[in-house]
PDB file of N, CA and C in Angstrom:
ATOM      1  N   SER A   1     211.318  39.430 183.961  1.00  0.00           N
ATOM      2  CA  SER A   1     209.904  39.110 184.099  1.00  0.00           C
ATOM      3  C   SER A   1     209.528  37.855 183.316  1.00  0.00           C
ATOM      4  N   TRP A   2     210.257  37.534 182.275  1.00  0.00           N
ATOM      5  CA  TRP A   2     210.016  36.338 181.461  1.00  0.00           C
ATOM      6  C   TRP A   2     208.623  36.304 180.828  1.00  0.00           C
ATOM      7  N   ILE A   3     208.026  37.469 180.548  1.00  0.00           N
ATOM      8  CA  ILE A   3     206.685  37.475 179.959  1.00  0.00           C
ATOM      9  C   ILE A   3     206.696  37.096 178.484  1.00  0.00           C
ATOM     10  N   ASP A   4     207.851  37.186 177.847  1.00  0.00           N
ATOM     11  CA  ASP A   4     207.978  36.869 176.424  1.00  0.00           C
ATOM     12  C   ASP A   4     208.455  35.423 176.281  1.00  0.00           C
ATOM     13  N   SER A   5     207.647  34.588 175.665  1.00  0.00           N
ATOM     14  CA  SER A   5     207.992  33.172 175.548  1.00  0.00           C
ATOM     15  C   SER A   5     209.275  32.955 174.748  1.00  0.00           C
ATOM     16  N   SER A   6     209.621  33.868 173.864  1.00  0.00           N
ATOM     17  CA  SER A   6     210.861  33.689 173.091  1.00  0.00           C
ATOM     18  C   SER A   6     212.087  33.775 173.999  1.00  0.00           C
ATOM     19  N   HIS A   7     212.014  34.578 175.051  1.00  0.00           N
ATOM     20  CA  HIS A   7     213.125  34.643 176.005  1.00  0.00           C
ATOM     21  C   HIS A   7     213.250  33.323 176.769  1.00  0.00           C
ATOM     22  N   ARG A   8     212.118  32.737 177.108  1.00  0.00           N
ATOM     23  CA  ARG A   8     212.127  31.441 177.790  1.00  0.00           C
ATOM     24  C   ARG A   8     212.692  30.362 176.878  1.00  0.00           C
ATOM     25  N   ASP A   9     212.307  30.413 175.602  1.00  0.00           N
ATOM     26  CA  ASP A   9     212.831  29.456 174.623  1.00  0.00           C
ATOM     27  C   ASP A   9     214.348  29.586 174.497  1.00  0.00           C
ATOM     28  N   GLN A  10     214.842  30.807 174.479  1.00  0.00           N
ATOM     29  CA  GLN A  10     216.289  31.030 174.404  1.00  0.00           C
ATOM     30  C   GLN A  10     216.994  30.476 175.638  1.00  0.00           C
ATOM     31  N   ALA A  11     216.399  30.656 176.801  1.00  0.00           N
ATOM     32  CA  ALA A  11     216.994  30.132 178.036  1.00  0.00           C
ATOM     33  C   ALA A  11     217.033  28.610 178.001  1.00  0.00           C
ATOM     34  N   ARG A  12     215.953  27.986 177.498  1.00  0.00           N
ATOM     35  CA  ARG A  12     215.928  26.525 177.386  1.00  0.00           C
ATOM     36  C   ARG A  12     217.016  26.040 176.434  1.00  0.00           C
ATOM     37  N   SER A  13     217.164  26.712 175.306  1.00  0.00           N
ATOM     38  CA  SER A  13     218.194  26.338 174.329  1.00  0.00           C
ATOM     39  C   SER A  13     219.586  26.461 174.946  1.00  0.00           C
ATOM     40  N   LEU A  14     219.824  27.524 175.658  1.00  0.00           N
ATOM     41  CA  LEU A  14     221.119  27.718 176.306  1.00  0.00           C
ATOM     42  C   LEU A  14     221.381  26.626 177.341  1.00  0.00           C
ATOM     43  N   ALA A  15     220.348  26.254 178.080  1.00  0.00           N
ATOM     44  CA  ALA A  15     220.497  25.183 179.074  1.00  0.00           C
ATOM     45  C   ALA A  15     220.881  23.876 178.387  1.00  0.00           C
ATOM     46  N   VAL A  16     220.211  23.555 177.289  1.00  0.00           N
ATOM     47  CA  VAL A  16     220.514  22.323 176.556  1.00  0.00           C
ATOM     48  C   VAL A  16     221.943  22.375 176.014  1.00  0.00           C
ATOM     49  N   GLU A  17     222.305  23.492 175.391  1.00  0.00           N
ATOM     50  CA  GLU A  17     223.644  23.645 174.808  1.00  0.00           C
ATOM     51  C   GLU A  17     224.745  23.526 175.854  1.00  0.00           C
ATOM     52  N   SER A  18     224.480  23.995 177.049  1.00  0.00           N
ATOM     53  CA  SER A  18     225.517  23.989 178.093  1.00  0.00           C
ATOM     54  C   SER A  18     225.430  22.775 179.010  1.00  0.00           C
ATOM     55  N   GLY A  19     224.439  21.912 178.784  1.00  0.00           N
ATOM     56  CA  GLY A  19     224.290  20.727 179.614  1.00  0.00           C
ATOM     57  C   GLY A  19     223.728  21.010 180.993  1.00  0.00           C
ATOM     58  N   ALA A  20     223.079  22.141 181.138  1.00  0.00           N
ATOM     59  CA  ALA A  20     222.511  22.528 182.437  1.00  0.00           C
ATOM     60  C   ALA A  20     221.068  22.058 182.561  1.00  0.00           C
ATOM     61  N   ASP A  21     220.654  21.812 183.796  1.00  0.00           N
ATOM     62  CA  ASP A  21     219.246  21.514 184.056  1.00  0.00           C
ATOM     63  C   ASP A  21     218.467  22.819 184.017  1.00  0.00           C
ATOM     64  N   MET A  22     217.261  22.770 183.472  1.00  0.00           N
ATOM     65  CA  MET A  22     216.402  23.952 183.411  1.00  0.00           C
ATOM     66  C   MET A  22     215.190  23.666 184.282  1.00  0.00           C
ATOM     67  N   ILE A  23     215.036  24.445 185.326  1.00  0.00           N
ATOM     68  CA  ILE A  23     213.885  24.326 186.209  1.00  0.00           C
ATOM     69  C   ILE A  23     213.115  25.630 186.106  1.00  0.00           C
ATOM     70  N   GLU A  24     211.888  25.546 185.638  1.00  0.00           N
ATOM     71  CA  GLU A  24     211.085  26.742 185.376  1.00  0.00           C
ATOM     72  C   GLU A  24     210.048  26.942 186.472  1.00  0.00           C
ATOM     73  N   LEU A  25     210.196  28.039 187.195  1.00  0.00           N
ATOM     74  CA  LEU A  25     209.257  28.404 188.251  1.00  0.00           C
ATOM     75  C   LEU A  25     208.621  29.733 187.884  1.00  0.00           C
ATOM     76  N   CYS A  26     207.316  29.780 187.931  1.00  0.00           N
ATOM     77  CA  CYS A  26     206.591  31.016 187.631  1.00  0.00           C
ATOM     78  C   CYS A  26     205.900  31.487 188.906  1.00  0.00           C
ATOM     79  N   CYS A  27     206.394  32.570 189.452  1.00  0.00           N
ATOM     80  CA  CYS A  27     205.815  33.126 190.679  1.00  0.00           C
ATOM     81  C   CYS A  27     204.628  34.011 190.333  1.00  0.00           C
ATOM     82  N   THR A  28     203.502  33.741 190.985  1.00  0.00           N
ATOM     83  CA  THR A  28     202.290  34.505 190.710  1.00  0.00           C
ATOM     84  C   THR A  28     201.625  34.925 192.016  1.00  0.00           C
ATOM     85  N   ALA A  29     200.762  35.913 191.895  1.00  0.00           N
ATOM     86  CA  ALA A  29     199.921  36.365 193.003  1.00  0.00           C
ATOM     87  C   ALA A  29     198.743  37.104 192.380  1.00  0.00           C
ATOM     88  N   PRO A  30     197.639  37.175 193.071  1.00  0.00           N
ATOM     89  CA  PRO A  30     196.487  37.927 192.549  1.00  0.00           C
ATOM     90  C   PRO A  30     196.866  39.389 192.286  1.00  0.00           C
ATOM     91  N   THR A  31     196.232  39.964 191.300  1.00  0.00           N
ATOM     92  CA  THR A  31     196.531  41.338 190.882  1.00  0.00           C
ATOM     93  C   THR A  31     196.434  42.331 192.028  1.00  0.00           C
ATOM     94  N   ASP A  32     195.416  42.200 192.869  1.00  0.00           N
ATOM     95  CA  ASP A  32     195.283  43.173 193.959  1.00  0.00           C
ATOM     96  C   ASP A  32     196.493  43.125 194.893  1.00  0.00           C
ATOM     97  N   ILE A  33     197.025  41.942 195.119  1.00  0.00           N
ATOM     98  CA  ILE A  33     198.196  41.818 195.995  1.00  0.00           C
ATOM     99  C   ILE A  33     199.434  42.384 195.308  1.00  0.00           C
ATOM    100  N   THR A  34     199.631  42.062 194.038  1.00  0.00           N
ATOM    101  CA  THR A  34     200.819  42.575 193.348  1.00  0.00           C
ATOM    102  C   THR A  34     200.785  44.094 193.251  1.00  0.00           C
ATOM    103  N   GLU A  35     199.613  44.640 193.009  1.00  0.00           N
ATOM    104  CA  GLU A  35     199.507  46.102 192.914  1.00  0.00           C
ATOM    105  C   GLU A  35     199.753  46.758 194.271  1.00  0.00           C
ATOM    106  N   GLN A  36     199.287  46.141 195.345  1.00  0.00           N
ATOM    107  CA  GLN A  36     199.573  46.667 196.689  1.00  0.00           C
ATOM    108  C   GLN A  36     201.071  46.637 196.968  1.00  0.00           C
ATOM    109  N   ARG A  37     201.714  45.544 196.579  1.00  0.00           N
ATOM    110  CA  ARG A  37     203.159  45.414 196.796  1.00  0.00           C
ATOM    111  C   ARG A  37     203.934  46.467 196.008  1.00  0.00           C
ATOM    112  N   ILE A  38     203.552  46.660 194.760  1.00  0.00           N
ATOM    113  CA  ILE A  38     204.221  47.662 193.924  1.00  0.00           C
ATOM    114  C   ILE A  38     204.065  49.048 194.533  1.00  0.00           C
ATOM    115  N   THR A  39     202.845  49.380 194.926  1.00  0.00           N
ATOM    116  CA  THR A  39     202.576  50.693 195.510  1.00  0.00           C
ATOM    117  C   THR A  39     203.395  50.897 196.781  1.00  0.00           C
ATOM    118  N   LYS A  40     203.439  49.879 197.624  1.00  0.00           N
ATOM    119  CA  LYS A  40     204.198  49.972 198.878  1.00  0.00           C
ATOM    120  C   LYS A  40     205.691  50.149 198.596  1.00  0.00           C
ATOM    121  N   ARG A  41     206.230  49.382 197.638  1.00  0.00           N
ATOM    122  CA  ARG A  41     207.659  49.488 197.313  1.00  0.00           C
ATOM    123  C   ARG A  41     207.994  50.870 196.766  1.00  0.00           C
ATOM    124  N   LEU A  42     207.113  51.410 195.946  1.00  0.00           N
ATOM    125  CA  LEU A  42     207.357  52.750 195.409  1.00  0.00           C
ATOM    126  C   LEU A  42     207.322  53.787 196.524  1.00  0.00           C
ATOM    127  N   GLN A  43     206.364  53.648 197.439  1.00  0.00           N
ATOM    128  CA  GLN A  43     206.264  54.585 198.556  1.00  0.00           C
ATOM    129  C   GLN A  43     207.480  54.489 199.479  1.00  0.00           C
ATOM    130  N   ASN A  44     207.970  53.255 199.660  1.00  0.00           N
ATOM    131  CA  ASN A  44     209.120  53.038 200.539  1.00  0.00           C
ATOM    132  C   ASN A  44     210.454  53.283 199.841  1.00  0.00           C
ATOM    133  N   GLY A  45     210.415  53.352 198.521  1.00  0.00           N
ATOM    134  CA  GLY A  45     211.652  53.514 197.762  1.00  0.00           C
ATOM    135  C   GLY A  45     212.519  52.264 197.784  1.00  0.00           C
ATOM    136  N   THR A  46     211.874  51.084 197.940  1.00  0.00           N
ATOM    137  CA  THR A  46     212.625  49.828 198.049  1.00  0.00           C
ATOM    138  C   THR A  46     212.569  48.980 196.795  1.00  0.00           C
ATOM    139  N   ASP A  47     211.998  49.481 195.713  1.00  0.00           N
ATOM    140  CA  ASP A  47     211.899  48.694 194.474  1.00  0.00           C
ATOM    141  C   ASP A  47     212.915  49.220 193.475  1.00  0.00           C
ATOM    142  N   PRO A  48     214.028  48.520 193.312  1.00  0.00           N
ATOM    143  CA  PRO A  48     215.072  49.033 192.416  1.00  0.00           C
ATOM    144  C   PRO A  48     214.609  49.157 190.965  1.00  0.00           C
ATOM    145  N   SER A  49     213.593  48.402 190.559  1.00  0.00           N
ATOM    146  CA  SER A  49     213.140  48.482 189.167  1.00  0.00           C
ATOM    147  C   SER A  49     212.269  49.708 188.915  1.00  0.00           C
ATOM    148  N   LYS A  50     211.723  50.277 189.955  1.00  0.00           N
ATOM    149  CA  LYS A  50     210.824  51.431 189.843  1.00  0.00           C
ATOM    150  C   LYS A  50     209.593  51.127 188.987  1.00  0.00           C
ATOM    151  N   VAL A  51     209.197  49.858 188.935  1.00  0.00           N
ATOM    152  CA  VAL A  51     208.008  49.482 188.186  1.00  0.00           C
ATOM    153  C   VAL A  51     206.789  50.161 188.818  1.00  0.00           C
ATOM    154  N   THR A  52     205.827  50.503 187.987  1.00  0.00           N
ATOM    155  CA  THR A  52     204.589  51.112 188.465  1.00  0.00           C
ATOM    156  C   THR A  52     203.439  50.132 188.240  1.00  0.00           C
ATOM    157  N   VAL A  53     202.304  50.416 188.852  1.00  0.00           N
ATOM    158  CA  VAL A  53     201.117  49.597 188.649  1.00  0.00           C
ATOM    159  C   VAL A  53     200.742  49.595 187.169  1.00  0.00           C
ATOM    160  N   GLU A  54     200.864  50.725 186.515  1.00  0.00           N
ATOM    161  CA  GLU A  54     200.516  50.818 185.098  1.00  0.00           C
ATOM    162  C   GLU A  54     201.414  49.932 184.247  1.00  0.00           C
ATOM    163  N   VAL A  55     202.702  49.912 184.556  1.00  0.00           N
ATOM    164  CA  VAL A  55     203.640  49.061 183.817  1.00  0.00           C
ATOM    165  C   VAL A  55     203.291  47.589 184.055  1.00  0.00           C
ATOM    166  N   ALA A  56     203.004  47.224 185.293  1.00  0.00           N
ATOM    167  CA  ALA A  56     202.652  45.837 185.610  1.00  0.00           C
ATOM    168  C   ALA A  56     201.387  45.415 184.874  1.00  0.00           C
ATOM    169  N   ARG A  57     200.405  46.299 184.791  1.00  0.00           N
ATOM    170  CA  ARG A  57     199.170  45.985 184.064  1.00  0.00           C
ATOM    171  C   ARG A  57     199.450  45.790 182.576  1.00  0.00           C
ATOM    172  N   ALA A  58     200.289  46.642 182.012  1.00  0.00           N
ATOM    173  CA  ALA A  58     200.638  46.518 180.587  1.00  0.00           C
ATOM    174  C   ALA A  58     201.379  45.211 180.330  1.00  0.00           C
ATOM    175  N   MET A  59     202.288  44.855 181.226  1.00  0.00           N
ATOM    176  CA  MET A  59     203.030  43.603 181.076  1.00  0.00           C
ATOM    177  C   MET A  59     202.084  42.406 181.159  1.00  0.00           C
ATOM    178  N   ALA A  60     201.138  42.453 182.059  1.00  0.00           N
ATOM    179  CA  ALA A  60     200.185  41.349 182.221  1.00  0.00           C
ATOM    180  C   ALA A  60     199.351  41.155 180.958  1.00  0.00           C
ATOM    181  N   ARG A  61     199.039  42.256 180.268  1.00  0.00           N
ATOM    182  CA  ARG A  61     198.227  42.160 179.050  1.00  0.00           C
ATOM    183  C   ARG A  61     198.966  41.446 177.919  1.00  0.00           C
ATOM    184  N   ILE A  62     200.291  41.550 177.888  1.00  0.00           N
ATOM    185  CA  ILE A  62     201.044  40.968 176.776  1.00  0.00           C
ATOM    186  C   ILE A  62     201.797  39.689 177.155  1.00  0.00           C
ATOM    187  N   GLU A  63     201.650  39.246 178.387  1.00  0.00           N
ATOM    188  CA  GLU A  63     202.376  38.066 178.844  1.00  0.00           C
ATOM    189  C   GLU A  63     201.942  36.820 178.082  1.00  0.00           C
ATOM    190  N   SER A  64     202.917  36.063 177.594  1.00  0.00           N
ATOM    191  CA  SER A  64     202.657  34.795 176.917  1.00  0.00           C
ATOM    192  C   SER A  64     202.419  33.715 177.961  1.00  0.00           C
ATOM    193  N   PRO A  65     201.514  32.771 177.674  1.00  0.00           N
ATOM    194  CA  PRO A  65     201.317  31.665 178.613  1.00  0.00           C
ATOM    195  C   PRO A  65     202.630  30.917 178.857  1.00  0.00           C
ATOM    196  N   TRP A  66     202.825  30.429 180.071  1.00  0.00           N
ATOM    197  CA  TRP A  66     204.050  29.723 180.430  1.00  0.00           C
ATOM    198  C   TRP A  66     203.667  28.345 180.950  1.00  0.00           C
ATOM    199  N   THR A  67     203.259  27.493 180.049  1.00  0.00           N
ATOM    200  CA  THR A  67     202.721  26.185 180.411  1.00  0.00           C
ATOM    201  C   THR A  67     203.787  25.191 180.859  1.00  0.00           C
ATOM    202  N   SER A  68     205.033  25.453 180.553  1.00  0.00           N
ATOM    203  CA  SER A  68     206.103  24.527 180.932  1.00  0.00           C
ATOM    204  C   SER A  68     206.636  24.786 182.343  1.00  0.00           C
ATOM    205  N   SER A  69     206.129  25.808 182.998  1.00  0.00           N
ATOM    206  CA  SER A  69     206.636  26.158 184.330  1.00  0.00           C
ATOM    207  C   SER A  69     205.785  25.527 185.424  1.00  0.00           C
ATOM    208  N   THR A  70     206.358  25.475 186.607  1.00  0.00           N
ATOM    209  CA  THR A  70     205.621  25.118 187.808  1.00  0.00           C
ATOM    210  C   THR A  70     205.234  26.439 188.470  1.00  0.00           C
ATOM    211  N   VAL A  71     203.962  26.612 188.711  1.00  0.00           N
ATOM    212  CA  VAL A  71     203.456  27.863 189.277  1.00  0.00           C
ATOM    213  C   VAL A  71     203.595  27.836 190.797  1.00  0.00           C
ATOM    214  N   ILE A  72     204.107  28.937 191.327  1.00  0.00           N
ATOM    215  CA  ILE A  72     204.231  29.104 192.770  1.00  0.00           C
ATOM    216  C   ILE A  72     203.439  30.344 193.171  1.00  0.00           C
ATOM    217  N   ASP A  73     202.502  30.153 194.078  1.00  0.00           N
ATOM    218  CA  ASP A  73     201.661  31.249 194.565  1.00  0.00           C
ATOM    219  C   ASP A  73     202.433  32.035 195.622  1.00  0.00           C
ATOM    220  N   THR A  74     202.811  33.257 195.272  1.00  0.00           N
ATOM    221  CA  THR A  74     203.592  34.085 196.198  1.00  0.00           C
ATOM    222  C   THR A  74     202.725  34.987 197.070  1.00  0.00           C
ATOM    223  N   ALA A  75     201.421  34.758 197.065  1.00  0.00           N
ATOM    224  CA  ALA A  75     200.544  35.532 197.947  1.00  0.00           C
ATOM    225  C   ALA A  75     200.660  35.027 199.386  1.00  0.00           C
ATOM    226  N   ARG A  76     201.277  33.886 199.550  1.00  0.00           N
ATOM    227  CA  ARG A  76     201.418  33.279 200.881  1.00  0.00           C
ATOM    228  C   ARG A  76     202.638  33.841 201.606  1.00  0.00           C
ATOM    229  N   ASP A  77     202.789  33.405 202.837  1.00  0.00           N
ATOM    230  CA  ASP A  77     203.938  33.786 203.654  1.00  0.00           C
ATOM    231  C   ASP A  77     205.221  33.396 202.923  1.00  0.00           C
ATOM    232  N   PRO A  78     206.195  34.310 202.857  1.00  0.00           N
ATOM    233  CA  PRO A  78     207.444  34.005 202.134  1.00  0.00           C
ATOM    234  C   PRO A  78     208.111  32.704 202.579  1.00  0.00           C
ATOM    235  N   GLU A  79     207.983  32.361 203.841  1.00  0.00           N
ATOM    236  CA  GLU A  79     208.577  31.117 204.337  1.00  0.00           C
ATOM    237  C   GLU A  79     208.012  29.898 203.599  1.00  0.00           C
ATOM    238  N   PHE A  80     206.696  29.893 203.352  1.00  0.00           N
ATOM    239  CA  PHE A  80     206.059  28.787 202.641  1.00  0.00           C
ATOM    240  C   PHE A  80     206.439  28.791 201.163  1.00  0.00           C
ATOM    241  N   VAL A  81     206.546  29.971 200.594  1.00  0.00           N
ATOM    242  CA  VAL A  81     206.910  30.098 199.184  1.00  0.00           C
ATOM    243  C   VAL A  81     208.315  29.554 198.952  1.00  0.00           C
ATOM    244  N   VAL A  82     209.245  29.945 199.792  1.00  0.00           N
ATOM    245  CA  VAL A  82     210.628  29.471 199.664  1.00  0.00           C
ATOM    246  C   VAL A  82     210.691  27.964 199.871  1.00  0.00           C
ATOM    247  N   ALA A  83     209.969  27.459 200.852  1.00  0.00           N
ATOM    248  CA  ALA A  83     209.961  26.017 201.116  1.00  0.00           C
ATOM    249  C   ALA A  83     209.422  25.252 199.909  1.00  0.00           C
ATOM    250  N   GLU A  84     208.376  25.771 199.291  1.00  0.00           N
ATOM    251  CA  GLU A  84     207.815  25.116 198.113  1.00  0.00           C
ATOM    252  C   GLU A  84     208.807  25.135 196.955  1.00  0.00           C
ATOM    253  N   ALA A  85     209.442  26.269 196.727  1.00  0.00           N
ATOM    254  CA  ALA A  85     210.421  26.369 195.647  1.00  0.00           C
ATOM    255  C   ALA A  85     211.577  25.403 195.881  1.00  0.00           C
ATOM    256  N   LEU A  86     212.070  25.330 197.095  1.00  0.00           N
ATOM    257  CA  LEU A  86     213.172  24.411 197.415  1.00  0.00           C
ATOM    258  C   LEU A  86     212.747  22.953 197.234  1.00  0.00           C
ATOM    259  N   ARG A  87     211.514  22.645 197.597  1.00  0.00           N
ATOM    260  CA  ARG A  87     211.007  21.280 197.415  1.00  0.00           C
ATOM    261  C   ARG A  87     210.964  20.929 195.931  1.00  0.00           C
ATOM    262  N   ILE A  88     210.476  21.844 195.112  1.00  0.00           N
ATOM    263  CA  ILE A  88     210.405  21.616 193.665  1.00  0.00           C
ATOM    264  C   ILE A  88     211.803  21.440 193.080  1.00  0.00           C
ATOM    265  N   LEU A  89     212.708  22.300 193.483  1.00  0.00           N
ATOM    266  CA  LEU A  89     214.093  22.189 192.997  1.00  0.00           C
ATOM    267  C   LEU A  89     214.706  20.860 193.413  1.00  0.00           C
ATOM    268  N   SER A  90     214.464  20.454 194.639  1.00  0.00           N
ATOM    269  CA  SER A  90     215.005  19.201 195.145  1.00  0.00           C
ATOM    270  C   SER A  90     214.440  18.012 194.375  1.00  0.00           C
ATOM    271  N   GLU A  91     213.124  18.012 194.175  1.00  0.00           N
ATOM    272  CA  GLU A  91     212.488  16.921 193.424  1.00  0.00           C
ATOM    273  C   GLU A  91     213.017  16.846 192.007  1.00  0.00           C
ATOM    274  N   ASP A  92     213.211  17.999 191.387  1.00  0.00           N
ATOM    275  CA  ASP A  92     213.685  18.022 190.002  1.00  0.00           C
ATOM    276  C   ASP A  92     215.108  17.498 189.902  1.00  0.00           C
ATOM    277  N   THR A  93     215.961  17.879 190.836  1.00  0.00           N
ATOM    278  CA  THR A  93     217.363  17.433 190.779  1.00  0.00           C
ATOM    279  C   THR A  93     217.465  15.948 191.105  1.00  0.00           C
ATOM    280  N   GLU A  94     216.549  15.412 191.906  1.00  0.00           N
ATOM    281  CA  GLU A  94     216.549  13.983 192.214  1.00  0.00           C
ATOM    282  C   GLU A  94     216.165  13.160 190.989  1.00  0.00           C
ATOM    283  N   GLN A  95     215.308  13.725 190.133  1.00  0.00           N
ATOM    284  CA  GLN A  95     214.851  13.028 188.932  1.00  0.00           C
ATOM    285  C   GLN A  95     215.886  13.079 187.814  1.00  0.00           C
ATOM    286  N   SER A  96     216.822  14.012 187.900  1.00  0.00           N
ATOM    287  CA  SER A  96     217.814  14.181 186.823  1.00  0.00           C
ATOM    288  C   SER A  96     218.907  13.142 186.886  1.00  0.00           C
TER     289      SER A  96
END
C-alpha cells in the first residue's frame, strides 16, 4: 500500500544503491469507488488480501502524503489508466 513514507524512503535508497531508476506512481480513486470495489471483491471472493472497508478507512487515516509520486486516477476505465501509466513510465525512461 505504501502508506508509510519510511517504506517509500527505503525503496528510494535501495534504488539509488542499486543504480535503478525509481518511478513513483500513486494510484487513487474516490472513497466511494474504492469502498464499492472492496465490497464487490469480498462478495466475489476475488481479493486475495481480504481487505475490508474498515481496514481501508483506517489505512487512509494514517497515510503519509506522497508528494514525490505522480498521481494516477484509477476511477477511470482500466484501459486509460494503463495507457497513462505506460506514458509516464515511457517519459521518465526517456529523460534518464
